Amino acid sequence: MTPHNASGPSRWSDLDRPPLNATALRRGLLHEGGLWTSVDVVQRTGSTNSDLVARAASGEVGEGAVLVAEEQTAGRGRLDRRWTAPPRSGLFFSVLLRPAEVPLERWGWLPLLTGVAVATGLSRAAGVDTALKWPNDLLVTVGGEERKAGGILAERAGEDGVVVGVGLNVTLRADELPVPQAGSLALADAVSTDRDTLLRSVLRSLETWYDRWRSAGGDPVTSTLQETYAAGCATLGRQVRAELPGDRALVGEAVAIDGDGRLVIATAEGTREAVGAGDIVHLRPA
């Protein structure tokens, strides 16, 4: 941490990035019979996902625990990619879920469910259309171009739990972008970048979707999750290249999300293949 001194500004002096109000968040999110059972905000940590997995293993927290960091120093995306951003410039949080009523084979829907919930919550609170890139990227439009503003990572927490982490760029400025393809809610002209408001909206949306999915026994059709995800998925209808395990690549049109949450790709040879894991590249039209 850089100490405050007379010769330079403190790292906490950015007035556009006020700290989260943990007390107000708890007041707005914790209620009798609700999903969320605890909300903790830490100033700095390596990874909220790793921390919450450890807390779950120790029995320190139960389902509905929310852990938020003002800054992550070792945040991870898929394929162990690093995720870093300036302090208080985004939302970096993880939640612990224990969907006992849902068969294990349907737990793969949780990252997609979280994507739908985040997009829904941001639409309400930020006035920003957030598209979903399969399986777990959050896209916004900046200057007419799709940019990645966030991502989702789900990890098992013991035999009966899943920790789902979300990283979202909120006030990141153009000169702070880690790569040119990145974006933020501010760059996408959000009507609000108040992180307290955004986090409450996203977590309420996540609670609604999770309850609906769990009540349906994880059925993606009955819960309307499959059709809602497909409607908001920017990958469908596009030419894509799927970079698969074992150095294999598959090129074709993304045509559907199947009942297991996999991306179905139709190739030029007339075959269809469902992809459950891999990196997806949106190809530009020829």
Short mmCIF file of C-alpha atoms in Angstrom, two decimals:
data_model
loop_
_atom_site.label_atom_id
_atom_site.label_comp_id
_atom_site.label_asym_id
_atom_site.label_seq_id
_atom_site.Cartn_x
_atom_site.Cartn_y
_atom_site.Cartn_z
CA MET A 1 0.00 0.00 0.00
CA THR A 2 1.38 3.43 -0.93
CA PRO A 3 1.42 5.66 2.16
CA HIS A 4 -0.10 9.10 2.05
CA ASN A 5 2.48 11.87 2.07
CA ALA A 6 2.66 15.55 1.29
CA SER A 7 4.44 14.99 -2.00
CA GLY A 8 1.75 12.86 -3.63
CA PRO A 9 -1.92 11.91 -3.47
CA SER A 10 -3.13 9.01 -1.39
CA ARG A 11 -4.36 5.99 -3.33
CA TRP A 12 -7.71 6.55 -1.56
CA SER A 13 -8.14 10.16 -2.67
CA ASP A 14 -10.02 9.53 -5.94
CA LEU A 15 -13.34 11.23 -5.25
CA ASP A 16 -14.96 9.41 -8.19
CA ARG A 17 -14.35 6.13 -6.36
CA PRO A 18 -15.87 6.29 -2.88
CA PRO A 19 -15.62 3.16 -0.72
CA LEU A 20 -18.48 0.71 -0.45
CA ASN A 21 -20.79 1.13 2.53
CA ALA A 22 -20.85 -2.31 4.17
CA THR A 23 -23.48 -1.29 6.73
CA ALA A 24 -25.87 -0.02 4.07
CA LEU A 25 -25.28 -3.12 1.93
CA ARG A 26 -26.17 -5.41 4.85
CA ARG A 27 -29.26 -3.35 5.62
CA GLY A 28 -30.41 -3.59 2.02
CA LEU A 29 -29.61 -7.25 1.39
CA LEU A 30 -29.94 -9.26 4.61
CA HIS A 31 -33.51 -10.12 5.56
CA GLU A 32 -35.40 -12.98 7.18
CA GLY A 33 -35.91 -15.86 4.78
CA GLY A 34 -33.68 -14.32 2.11
CA LEU A 35 -30.74 -15.97 0.35
CA TRP A 36 -28.02 -13.62 1.58
CA THR A 37 -26.81 -14.40 5.09
CA SER A 38 -23.67 -12.27 5.46
CA VAL A 39 -21.95 -9.45 3.58
CA ASP A 40 -18.29 -8.71 4.27
CA VAL A 41 -16.25 -6.01 2.57
CA VAL A 42 -12.45 -6.19 2.73
CA GLN A 43 -10.08 -3.50 1.54
CA ARG A 44 -7.67 -5.74 -0.28
CA THR A 45 -7.19 -9.44 -0.92
CA GLY A 46 -5.69 -11.80 -3.43
CA SER A 47 -8.91 -13.46 -4.58
CA THR A 48 -12.40 -13.33 -3.09
CA ASN A 49 -13.08 -16.75 -4.61
CA SER A 50 -10.10 -18.36 -2.87
CA ASP A 51 -10.95 -16.63 0.41
CA LEU A 52 -14.58 -17.69 0.34
CA VAL A 53 -13.73 -21.30 -0.58
CA ALA A 54 -11.44 -21.36 2.46
CA ARG A 55 -14.08 -19.80 4.73
CA ALA A 56 -16.64 -22.37 3.54
CA ALA A 57 -14.21 -25.23 4.22
CA SER A 58 -13.62 -23.99 7.77
CA GLY A 59 -17.35 -23.74 8.48
CA GLU A 60 -16.99 -20.02 9.07
CA VAL A 61 -19.78 -19.13 6.63
CA GLY A 62 -22.90 -20.78 5.21
CA GLU A 63 -24.90 -20.52 2.02
CA GLY A 64 -25.60 -16.95 1.04
CA ALA A 65 -22.27 -15.56 2.25
CA VAL A 66 -21.08 -12.60 0.16
CA LEU A 67 -17.45 -11.46 0.16
CA VAL A 68 -16.55 -8.18 -1.57
CA ALA A 69 -13.09 -6.68 -2.07
CA GLU A 70 -12.28 -3.06 -2.84
CA GLU A 71 -9.16 -4.34 -4.56
CA GLN A 72 -8.07 -7.78 -5.77
CA THR A 73 -4.38 -8.45 -6.32
CA ALA A 74 -4.64 -12.00 -7.64
CA GLY A 75 -8.13 -12.20 -9.12
CA ARG A 76 -8.54 -15.05 -11.57
CA GLY A 77 -10.59 -15.54 -14.68
CA ARG A 78 -11.06 -18.74 -16.62
CA LEU A 79 -7.91 -20.70 -17.51
CA ASP A 80 -6.18 -19.01 -14.53
CA ARG A 81 -5.95 -15.67 -16.28
CA ARG A 82 -5.14 -12.76 -13.99
CA TRP A 83 -7.75 -10.07 -13.28
CA THR A 84 -6.48 -6.83 -11.75
CA ALA A 85 -7.86 -3.29 -11.59
CA PRO A 86 -7.26 -0.09 -9.57
CA PRO A 87 -8.76 0.04 -6.04
CA ARG A 88 -12.52 0.76 -5.93
CA SER A 89 -12.76 0.91 -9.74
CA GLY A 90 -15.06 -2.10 -10.00
CA LEU A 91 -17.10 -4.74 -8.26
CA PHE A 92 -15.11 -7.78 -7.20
CA PHE A 93 -17.19 -10.23 -5.19
CA SER A 94 -17.92 -13.89 -4.56
CA VAL A 95 -20.97 -15.72 -3.21
CA LEU A 96 -21.36 -19.17 -1.64
CA LEU A 97 -24.24 -21.29 -2.96
CA ARG A 98 -25.35 -24.75 -1.85
CA PRO A 99 -28.08 -25.91 -4.27
CA ALA A 100 -28.94 -29.16 -2.49
CA GLU A 101 -32.25 -29.47 -4.36
CA VAL A 102 -30.51 -29.47 -7.76
CA PRO A 103 -28.89 -32.57 -9.31
CA LEU A 104 -25.12 -32.21 -9.61
CA GLU A 105 -25.20 -32.48 -13.39
CA ARG A 106 -27.16 -29.22 -13.56
CA TRP A 107 -24.73 -27.19 -11.46
CA GLY A 108 -22.93 -26.23 -14.67
CA TRP A 109 -25.73 -23.73 -15.24
CA LEU A 110 -24.64 -21.59 -12.28
CA PRO A 111 -22.10 -19.40 -14.17
CA LEU A 112 -24.67 -18.83 -16.93
CA LEU A 113 -27.39 -18.07 -14.37
CA THR A 114 -25.03 -15.55 -12.75
CA GLY A 115 -24.45 -13.93 -16.13
CA VAL A 116 -28.19 -13.51 -16.66
CA ALA A 117 -28.58 -12.10 -13.15
CA VAL A 118 -25.72 -9.62 -13.53
CA ALA A 119 -27.00 -8.44 -16.93
CA THR A 120 -30.52 -8.02 -15.53
CA GLY A 121 -29.29 -6.15 -12.46
CA LEU A 122 -27.07 -3.81 -14.48
CA SER A 123 -29.84 -3.05 -16.95
CA ARG A 124 -32.01 -1.85 -14.07
CA ALA A 125 -29.40 0.01 -12.05
CA ALA A 126 -26.91 1.28 -14.64
CA GLY A 127 -29.10 1.57 -17.72
CA VAL A 128 -26.50 -0.42 -19.67
CA ASP A 129 -27.26 -3.32 -21.99
CA THR A 130 -24.87 -6.08 -20.99
CA ALA A 131 -24.51 -8.92 -23.46
CA LEU A 132 -23.25 -12.38 -22.52
CA LYS A 133 -20.39 -14.03 -24.33
CA TRP A 134 -20.52 -17.77 -23.74
CA PRO A 135 -19.72 -19.08 -21.25
CA ASN A 136 -19.03 -16.31 -18.77
CA ASP A 137 -17.90 -12.96 -20.15
CA LEU A 138 -19.91 -9.75 -19.71
CA LEU A 139 -19.84 -7.44 -22.72
CA VAL A 140 -20.74 -3.76 -23.06
CA THR A 141 -20.74 -1.51 -26.10
CA VAL A 142 -18.15 1.26 -26.20
CA GLY A 143 -18.02 3.47 -29.28
CA GLY A 144 -20.01 0.94 -31.28
CA GLU A 145 -17.68 -1.93 -30.38
CA GLU A 146 -18.20 -4.89 -28.06
CA ARG A 147 -15.82 -4.76 -25.11
CA LYS A 148 -15.35 -7.15 -22.20
CA ALA A 149 -16.30 -5.41 -18.95
CA GLY A 150 -16.42 -8.41 -16.65
CA GLY A 151 -16.28 -12.11 -16.11
CA ILE A 152 -17.58 -14.91 -13.93
CA LEU A 153 -15.73 -17.83 -12.37
CA ALA A 154 -17.38 -20.73 -10.51
CA GLU A 155 -15.42 -23.13 -8.29
CA ARG A 156 -16.47 -26.08 -6.17
CA ALA A 157 -16.44 -25.53 -2.42
CA GLY A 158 -16.40 -28.96 -0.84
CA GLU A 159 -18.92 -31.65 -1.75
CA ASP A 160 -22.04 -29.52 -1.48
CA GLY A 161 -21.08 -25.98 -2.43
CA VAL A 162 -20.12 -23.67 -5.27
CA VAL A 163 -18.41 -20.30 -4.97
CA VAL A 164 -19.27 -17.97 -7.85
CA GLY A 165 -17.07 -14.93 -8.35
CA VAL A 166 -17.82 -11.83 -10.40
CA GLY A 167 -15.38 -9.16 -11.55
CA LEU A 168 -16.84 -6.08 -13.20
CA ASN A 169 -15.15 -2.89 -14.39
CA VAL A 170 -17.27 0.06 -13.26
CA THR A 171 -15.33 3.35 -13.43
CA LEU A 172 -12.24 2.16 -15.28
CA ARG A 173 -11.03 4.95 -17.58
CA ALA A 174 -9.64 4.50 -21.09
CA ASP A 175 -6.06 5.05 -19.93
CA GLU A 176 -6.48 2.34 -17.25
CA LEU A 177 -7.70 -0.47 -19.50
CA PRO A 178 -5.51 -3.58 -19.21
CA VAL A 179 -6.02 -4.34 -22.91
CA PRO A 180 -7.64 -2.32 -25.74
CA GLN A 181 -10.51 -4.85 -25.94
CA ALA A 182 -11.60 -4.14 -22.36
CA GLY A 183 -14.41 -1.81 -21.33
CA SER A 184 -16.27 -0.52 -18.29
CA LEU A 185 -19.72 0.69 -17.35
CA ALA A 186 -18.47 4.29 -17.33
CA LEU A 187 -17.07 3.97 -20.86
CA ALA A 188 -20.41 2.44 -21.91
CA ASP A 189 -22.19 5.62 -20.70
CA ALA A 190 -23.86 4.09 -17.64
CA VAL A 191 -26.45 6.36 -16.04
CA SER A 192 -25.08 5.34 -12.62
CA THR A 193 -21.68 4.10 -11.46
CA ASP A 194 -22.65 4.04 -7.77
CA ARG A 195 -21.18 0.69 -6.75
CA ASP A 196 -23.44 0.29 -3.70
CA THR A 197 -26.53 0.64 -5.90
CA LEU A 198 -25.11 -1.63 -8.60
CA LEU A 199 -24.10 -4.37 -6.16
CA ARG A 200 -27.47 -4.38 -4.42
CA SER A 201 -29.26 -4.62 -7.77
CA VAL A 202 -27.04 -7.44 -9.03
CA LEU A 203 -27.34 -9.47 -5.80
CA ARG A 204 -31.12 -9.05 -5.67
CA SER A 205 -31.32 -10.21 -9.28
CA LEU A 206 -29.06 -13.17 -8.49
CA GLU A 207 -31.26 -14.12 -5.54
CA THR A 208 -34.37 -14.04 -7.75
CA TRP A 209 -32.82 -16.17 -10.51
CA TYR A 210 -31.21 -18.63 -8.10
CA ASP A 211 -34.49 -19.16 -6.23
CA ARG A 212 -36.34 -19.70 -9.51
CA TRP A 213 -33.76 -22.18 -10.79
CA ARG A 214 -33.55 -24.04 -7.49
CA SER A 215 -37.35 -24.25 -7.19
CA ALA A 216 -37.38 -25.87 -10.64
CA GLY A 217 -34.83 -28.47 -9.52
CA GLY A 218 -32.29 -26.80 -11.78
CA ASP A 219 -34.38 -27.40 -14.91
CA PRO A 220 -33.20 -24.74 -17.39
CA VAL A 221 -36.46 -24.87 -19.36
CA THR A 222 -38.98 -24.70 -16.51
CA SER A 223 -37.00 -21.92 -14.83
CA THR A 224 -36.79 -20.06 -18.22
CA LEU A 225 -33.03 -19.79 -17.69
CA GLN A 226 -32.11 -21.44 -20.99
CA GLU A 227 -34.26 -19.15 -23.14
CA THR A 228 -33.30 -16.02 -21.19
CA TYR A 229 -29.60 -16.78 -21.48
CA ALA A 230 -29.95 -17.46 -25.21
CA ALA A 231 -31.83 -14.19 -25.72
CA GLY A 232 -29.00 -12.21 -24.15
CA CYS A 233 -26.11 -14.22 -25.56
CA ALA A 234 -24.00 -12.27 -28.07
CA THR A 235 -22.27 -15.48 -29.17
CA LEU A 236 -25.34 -17.06 -30.78
CA GLY A 237 -25.72 -16.44 -34.50
CA ARG A 238 -22.04 -15.57 -34.82
CA GLN A 239 -19.16 -17.24 -36.57
CA VAL A 240 -16.85 -18.43 -33.82
CA ARG A 241 -13.66 -20.34 -33.24
CA ALA A 242 -13.68 -22.62 -30.22
CA GLU A 243 -10.20 -23.32 -28.89
CA LEU A 244 -10.66 -26.67 -27.18
CA PRO A 245 -8.61 -28.77 -24.79
CA GLY A 246 -5.88 -30.77 -26.51
CA ASP A 247 -4.96 -27.94 -28.91
CA ARG A 248 -8.03 -28.60 -31.05
CA ALA A 249 -9.99 -25.80 -32.71
CA LEU A 250 -13.54 -25.84 -34.05
CA VAL A 251 -14.84 -23.15 -36.41
CA GLY A 252 -18.48 -22.63 -37.28
CA GLU A 253 -21.69 -20.84 -36.37
CA ALA A 254 -22.85 -20.80 -32.77
CA VAL A 255 -26.45 -21.95 -33.17
CA ALA A 256 -27.80 -22.90 -29.72
CA ILE A 257 -27.30 -23.39 -26.01
CA ASP A 258 -28.23 -26.98 -25.19
CA GLY A 259 -29.94 -28.36 -22.08
CA ASP A 260 -26.58 -28.75 -20.32
CA GLY A 261 -25.56 -25.15 -20.97
CA ARG A 262 -23.12 -26.14 -23.71
CA LEU A 263 -22.58 -24.10 -26.87
CA VAL A 264 -23.67 -25.90 -30.05
CA ILE A 265 -21.52 -25.08 -33.08
CA ALA A 266 -22.54 -25.93 -36.64
CA THR A 267 -19.54 -26.40 -38.94
CA ALA A 268 -19.27 -25.78 -42.68
CA GLU A 269 -19.05 -29.57 -43.11
CA GLY A 270 -22.60 -29.91 -41.80
CA THR A 271 -21.77 -31.35 -38.39
CA ARG A 272 -22.91 -30.02 -35.00
CA GLU A 273 -20.81 -30.25 -31.89
CA ALA A 274 -21.69 -29.22 -28.33
CA VAL A 275 -18.79 -27.52 -26.57
CA GLY A 276 -18.73 -27.66 -22.77
CA ALA A 277 -15.37 -26.03 -22.13
CA GLY A 278 -13.01 -23.93 -24.16
CA ASP A 279 -12.12 -20.45 -25.27
CA ILE A 280 -14.53 -18.85 -27.73
CA VAL A 281 -13.38 -16.21 -30.21
CA HIS A 282 -16.02 -14.14 -31.99
CA LEU A 283 -14.92 -13.95 -35.62
CA ARG A 284 -15.55 -10.84 -37.67
CA PRO A 285 -17.86 -11.26 -40.66
CA ALA A 286 -15.94 -11.94 -43.87
#
